[in-house]
Amino acid sequence: MQKLTFLLAVLATCAFIWSAPGAAADRQGGRTIYETYCIACHGEAGRPIDPTIPNFANGDRLFQMDSQLLESIRTGNQTMPAFRGLLSDQEIRDVIAYLRTL
Ligand code: HEC
């Protein structure tokens, strides 16, 4: 019985490890999304085209939890467009993971 419990624990751990990459944010995919939807304003590698736009290369606005950034990107703000409906939450999470590499 103990052996069986141990075996189940090992299997559960393996299943968790195998499933993790799918669930984790995909920075490379996030970069593609950034270059499609965000680069026009936020610029190459997060350096904005205009000083009124946050500079992600300097870490502007990035001292927030992912959940807060997700909400801001979904709803937009003034000139910042809302991406709800255009990008899925997973795609927005991927973009946030990319912003965190800048
Ligand atoms: C039309 C220009 C434009 C585009 C396109 C754009 N943004 Fe923005 N973004 C802005 C501006 C302007 C602000 C500053 C708004 C403000 O003062 O809060 C901003 C702010 C932000 C912020 C900070 C929000 C906060 O709560 O502080 C994040 C994060 C962000 N943008 C991410 C993105 C992402 C990701 C994309 C692409 C999916 C994107 N933006 C596309 C103009 C743009």
PDB file of C-alpha atoms and ligand atoms in Angstrom:
ATOM      1  CA  MET A   1       0.000   0.000   0.000  1.00  0.00           C
ATOM      2  CA  GLN A   2       2.836   2.388   0.854  1.00  0.00           C
ATOM      3  CA  LYS A   3       4.513   1.570  -2.437  1.00  0.00           C
ATOM      4  CA  LEU A   4       1.305   2.332  -4.276  1.00  0.00           C
ATOM      5  CA  THR A   5       0.959   5.695  -2.529  1.00  0.00           C
ATOM      6  CA  PHE A   6       4.553   6.525  -3.422  1.00  0.00           C
ATOM      7  CA  LEU A   7       3.975   5.525  -7.033  1.00  0.00           C
ATOM      8  CA  LEU A   8       0.874   7.718  -7.234  1.00  0.00           C
ATOM      9  CA  ALA A   9       2.809  10.654  -5.785  1.00  0.00           C
ATOM     10  CA  VAL A  10       5.548  10.194  -8.401  1.00  0.00           C
ATOM     11  CA  LEU A  11       2.972  10.011 -11.190  1.00  0.00           C
ATOM     12  CA  ALA A  12       1.190  13.129  -9.927  1.00  0.00           C
ATOM     13  CA  THR A  13       4.507  15.026  -9.821  1.00  0.00           C
ATOM     14  CA  CYS A  14       5.377  13.951 -13.368  1.00  0.00           C
ATOM     15  CA  ALA A  15       1.936  14.938 -14.628  1.00  0.00           C
ATOM     16  CA  PHE A  16       2.373  18.338 -12.996  1.00  0.00           C
ATOM     17  CA  ILE A  17       5.802  18.880 -14.563  1.00  0.00           C
ATOM     18  CA  TRP A  18       4.621  17.790 -18.007  1.00  0.00           C
ATOM     19  CA  SER A  19       1.564  19.984 -17.912  1.00  0.00           C
ATOM     20  CA  ALA A  20       3.417  23.092 -16.659  1.00  0.00           C
ATOM     21  CA  PRO A  21       4.933  24.350 -19.955  1.00  0.00           C
ATOM     22  CA  GLY A  22       1.507  24.511 -21.594  1.00  0.00           C
ATOM     23  CA  ALA A  23       0.086  26.539 -18.725  1.00  0.00           C
ATOM     24  CA  ALA A  24       3.055  28.883 -18.277  1.00  0.00           C
ATOM     25  CA  ALA A  25       3.181  32.177 -20.140  1.00  0.00           C
ATOM     26  CA  ASP A  26       4.953  31.982 -23.481  1.00  0.00           C
ATOM     27  CA  ARG A  27       7.400  34.908 -23.790  1.00  0.00           C
ATOM     28  CA  GLN A  28       8.250  34.170 -27.404  1.00  0.00           C
ATOM     29  CA  GLY A  29       4.571  34.157 -28.350  1.00  0.00           C
ATOM     30  CA  GLY A  30       4.205  37.319 -26.260  1.00  0.00           C
ATOM     31  CA  ARG A  31       6.902  38.996 -28.291  1.00  0.00           C
ATOM     32  CA  THR A  32       5.067  38.217 -31.538  1.00  0.00           C
ATOM     33  CA  ILE A  33       1.852  39.665 -30.076  1.00  0.00           C
ATOM     34  CA  TYR A  34       3.756  42.746 -28.858  1.00  0.00           C
ATOM     35  CA  GLU A  35       5.267  43.284 -32.302  1.00  0.00           C
ATOM     36  CA  THR A  36       1.819  42.962 -33.876  1.00  0.00           C
ATOM     37  CA  TYR A  37      -0.343  45.036 -31.512  1.00  0.00           C
ATOM     38  CA  CYS A  38       1.820  47.137 -29.205  1.00  0.00           C
ATOM     39  CA  ILE A  39       5.008  48.169 -31.004  1.00  0.00           C
ATOM     40  CA  ALA A  40       3.271  50.989 -32.903  1.00  0.00           C
ATOM     41  CA  CYS A  41       3.075  52.982 -29.645  1.00  0.00           C
ATOM     42  CA  HIS A  42       5.252  51.225 -27.083  1.00  0.00           C
ATOM     43  CA  GLY A  43       8.093  50.872 -29.603  1.00  0.00           C
ATOM     44  CA  GLU A  44      10.958  48.506 -30.291  1.00  0.00           C
ATOM     45  CA  ALA A  45      11.956  46.658 -27.088  1.00  0.00           C
ATOM     46  CA  GLY A  46       9.577  48.803 -25.018  1.00  0.00           C
ATOM     47  CA  ARG A  47      11.107  52.195 -25.889  1.00  0.00           C
ATOM     48  CA  PRO A  48       8.034  54.289 -26.740  1.00  0.00           C
ATOM     49  CA  ILE A  49       7.519  56.443 -29.804  1.00  0.00           C
ATOM     50  CA  ASP A  50       6.397  59.370 -27.633  1.00  0.00           C
ATOM     51  CA  PRO A  51       7.345  60.470 -24.070  1.00  0.00           C
ATOM     52  CA  THR A  52       3.708  60.350 -22.874  1.00  0.00           C
ATOM     53  CA  ILE A  53       3.724  56.571 -23.352  1.00  0.00           C
ATOM     54  CA  PRO A  54       5.208  54.392 -20.569  1.00  0.00           C
ATOM     55  CA  ASN A  55       8.735  53.189 -21.307  1.00  0.00           C
ATOM     56  CA  PHE A  56       8.842  49.471 -20.520  1.00  0.00           C
ATOM     57  CA  ALA A  57      12.590  49.404 -21.144  1.00  0.00           C
ATOM     58  CA  ASN A  58      12.857  51.603 -18.000  1.00  0.00           C
ATOM     59  CA  GLY A  59      10.368  49.441 -16.134  1.00  0.00           C
ATOM     60  CA  ASP A  60       7.638  52.135 -16.249  1.00  0.00           C
ATOM     61  CA  ARG A  61       4.341  50.790 -14.884  1.00  0.00           C
ATOM     62  CA  LEU A  62       5.743  47.294 -14.487  1.00  0.00           C
ATOM     63  CA  PHE A  63       5.778  47.380 -10.668  1.00  0.00           C
ATOM     64  CA  GLN A  64       2.306  45.894 -10.639  1.00  0.00           C
ATOM     65  CA  MET A  65       1.034  42.383 -10.337  1.00  0.00           C
ATOM     66  CA  ASP A  66       0.335  40.496 -13.552  1.00  0.00           C
ATOM     67  CA  SER A  67      -3.365  40.485 -12.649  1.00  0.00           C
ATOM     68  CA  GLN A  68      -3.407  44.313 -12.522  1.00  0.00           C
ATOM     69  CA  LEU A  69      -1.552  44.636 -15.826  1.00  0.00           C
ATOM     70  CA  LEU A  70      -3.914  42.085 -17.361  1.00  0.00           C
ATOM     71  CA  GLU A  71      -6.879  44.189 -16.284  1.00  0.00           C
ATOM     72  CA  SER A  72      -5.338  47.443 -17.652  1.00  0.00           C
ATOM     73  CA  ILE A  73      -4.533  45.858 -21.000  1.00  0.00           C
ATOM     74  CA  ARG A  74      -8.044  44.415 -21.222  1.00  0.00           C
ATOM     75  CA  THR A  75      -9.761  47.700 -20.463  1.00  0.00           C
ATOM     76  CA  GLY A  76      -7.337  50.270 -21.914  1.00  0.00           C
ATOM     77  CA  ASN A  77      -7.053  53.883 -20.760  1.00  0.00           C
ATOM     78  CA  GLN A  78      -7.400  57.047 -22.860  1.00  0.00           C
ATOM     79  CA  THR A  79      -5.060  56.532 -25.854  1.00  0.00           C
ATOM     80  CA  MET A  80      -4.198  53.026 -24.707  1.00  0.00           C
ATOM     81  CA  PRO A  81      -6.654  50.790 -26.576  1.00  0.00           C
ATOM     82  CA  ALA A  82      -8.676  48.057 -24.850  1.00  0.00           C
ATOM     83  CA  PHE A  83      -7.632  44.595 -25.973  1.00  0.00           C
ATOM     84  CA  ARG A  84     -10.566  42.673 -24.508  1.00  0.00           C
ATOM     85  CA  GLY A  85     -12.075  40.592 -27.294  1.00  0.00           C
ATOM     86  CA  LEU A  86      -9.008  41.050 -29.496  1.00  0.00           C
ATOM     87  CA  LEU A  87      -6.543  39.119 -27.336  1.00  0.00           C
ATOM     88  CA  SER A  88      -7.365  36.233 -25.005  1.00  0.00           C
ATOM     89  CA  ASP A  89      -6.299  36.423 -21.343  1.00  0.00           C
ATOM     90  CA  GLN A  90      -3.633  33.822 -22.137  1.00  0.00           C
ATOM     91  CA  GLU A  91      -2.264  35.994 -24.978  1.00  0.00           C
ATOM     92  CA  ILE A  92      -2.217  39.034 -22.680  1.00  0.00           C
ATOM     93  CA  ARG A  93      -0.356  36.970 -20.053  1.00  0.00           C
ATOM     94  CA  ASP A  94       2.171  36.004 -22.743  1.00  0.00           C
ATOM     95  CA  VAL A  95       2.659  39.680 -23.636  1.00  0.00           C
ATOM     96  CA  ILE A  96       3.122  40.570 -19.939  1.00  0.00           C
ATOM     97  CA  ALA A  97       5.768  37.832 -19.661  1.00  0.00           C
ATOM     98  CA  TYR A  98       7.525  39.451 -22.635  1.00  0.00           C
ATOM     99  CA  LEU A  99       7.272  42.965 -21.097  1.00  0.00           C
ATOM    100  CA  ARG A 100       9.015  41.582 -18.006  1.00  0.00           C
ATOM    101  CA  THR A 101      12.038  40.611 -20.131  1.00  0.00           C
ATOM    102  CA  LEU A 102      12.574  44.173 -21.466  1.00  0.00           C
TER     103      LEU A 102
HETATM  104  C1  HEC B   1      -2.374  53.556 -29.665  1.00  0.00           C
HETATM  105  C2  HEC B   1      -1.176  53.439 -28.870  1.00  0.00           C
HETATM  106  C3  HEC B   1      -1.022  52.231 -27.962  1.00  0.00           C
HETATM  107  C4  HEC B   1      -1.060  50.894 -28.296  1.00  0.00           C
HETATM  108  C5  HEC B   1      -1.293  50.283 -29.680  1.00  0.00           C
HETATM  109  C6  HEC B   1      -0.806  50.152 -27.086  1.00  0.00           C
HETATM  110  N1  HEC B   1      -0.637  51.014 -26.032  1.00  0.00           N
HETATM  111 FE1  HEC B   1      -0.283  50.500 -24.085  1.00  0.00          FE
HETATM  112  N2  HEC B   1      -0.388  52.443 -23.550  1.00  0.00           N
HETATM  113  C7  HEC B   1      -0.538  53.514 -24.408  1.00  0.00           C
HETATM  114  C8  HEC B   1      -0.586  54.743 -23.652  1.00  0.00           C
HETATM  115  C9  HEC B   1      -0.730  56.150 -24.210  1.00  0.00           C
HETATM  116  C10 HEC B   1      -0.478  54.360 -22.286  1.00  0.00           C
HETATM  117  C11 HEC B   1      -0.521  55.276 -21.062  1.00  0.00           C
HETATM  118  C12 HEC B   1      -1.944  55.346 -20.589  1.00  0.00           C
HETATM  119  C13 HEC B   1      -2.000  55.855 -19.181  1.00  0.00           C
HETATM  120  O1  HEC B   1      -1.644  56.978 -18.940  1.00  0.00           O
HETATM  121  O2  HEC B   1      -2.364  55.047 -18.314  1.00  0.00           O
HETATM  122  C14 HEC B   1      -0.339  52.906 -22.266  1.00  0.00           C
HETATM  123  C15 HEC B   1      -0.205  52.162 -21.113  1.00  0.00           C
HETATM  124  C16 HEC B   1       0.062  50.829 -21.087  1.00  0.00           C
HETATM  125  C17 HEC B   1       0.325  50.060 -19.892  1.00  0.00           C
HETATM  126  C18 HEC B   1       0.352  50.592 -18.462  1.00  0.00           C
HETATM  127  C19 HEC B   1      -1.024  50.409 -17.872  1.00  0.00           C
HETATM  128  C20 HEC B   1      -1.075  50.805 -16.418  1.00  0.00           C
HETATM  129  O3  HEC B   1      -2.010  50.375 -15.745  1.00  0.00           O
HETATM  130  O4  HEC B   1      -0.212  51.495 -15.926  1.00  0.00           O
HETATM  131  C21 HEC B   1       0.552  48.786 -20.276  1.00  0.00           C
HETATM  132  C22 HEC B   1       0.887  47.604 -19.395  1.00  0.00           C
HETATM  133  C23 HEC B   1       0.396  48.740 -21.717  1.00  0.00           C
HETATM  134  N3  HEC B   1       0.101  49.988 -22.180  1.00  0.00           N
HETATM  135  C24 HEC B   1       0.545  47.615 -22.474  1.00  0.00           C
HETATM  136  C25 HEC B   1       0.234  47.531 -23.825  1.00  0.00           C
HETATM  137  C26 HEC B   1       0.227  46.313 -24.570  1.00  0.00           C
HETATM  138  C27 HEC B   1       0.592  44.954 -24.011  1.00  0.00           C
HETATM  139  C28 HEC B   1      -0.149  46.626 -25.849  1.00  0.00           C
HETATM  140  C29 HEC B   1      -0.352  45.677 -27.009  1.00  0.00           C
HETATM  141  C30 HEC B   1      -1.197  44.519 -26.753  1.00  0.00           C
HETATM  142  C31 HEC B   1      -0.371  48.063 -25.886  1.00  0.00           C
HETATM  143  N4  HEC B   1      -0.124  48.583 -24.644  1.00  0.00           N
HETATM  144  C32 HEC B   1      -0.745  48.778 -27.007  1.00  0.00           C
HETATM  145  C33 HEC B   1      -0.639  53.446 -25.784  1.00  0.00           C
HETATM  146  C34 HEC B   1      -0.757  52.285 -26.530  1.00  0.00           C
END
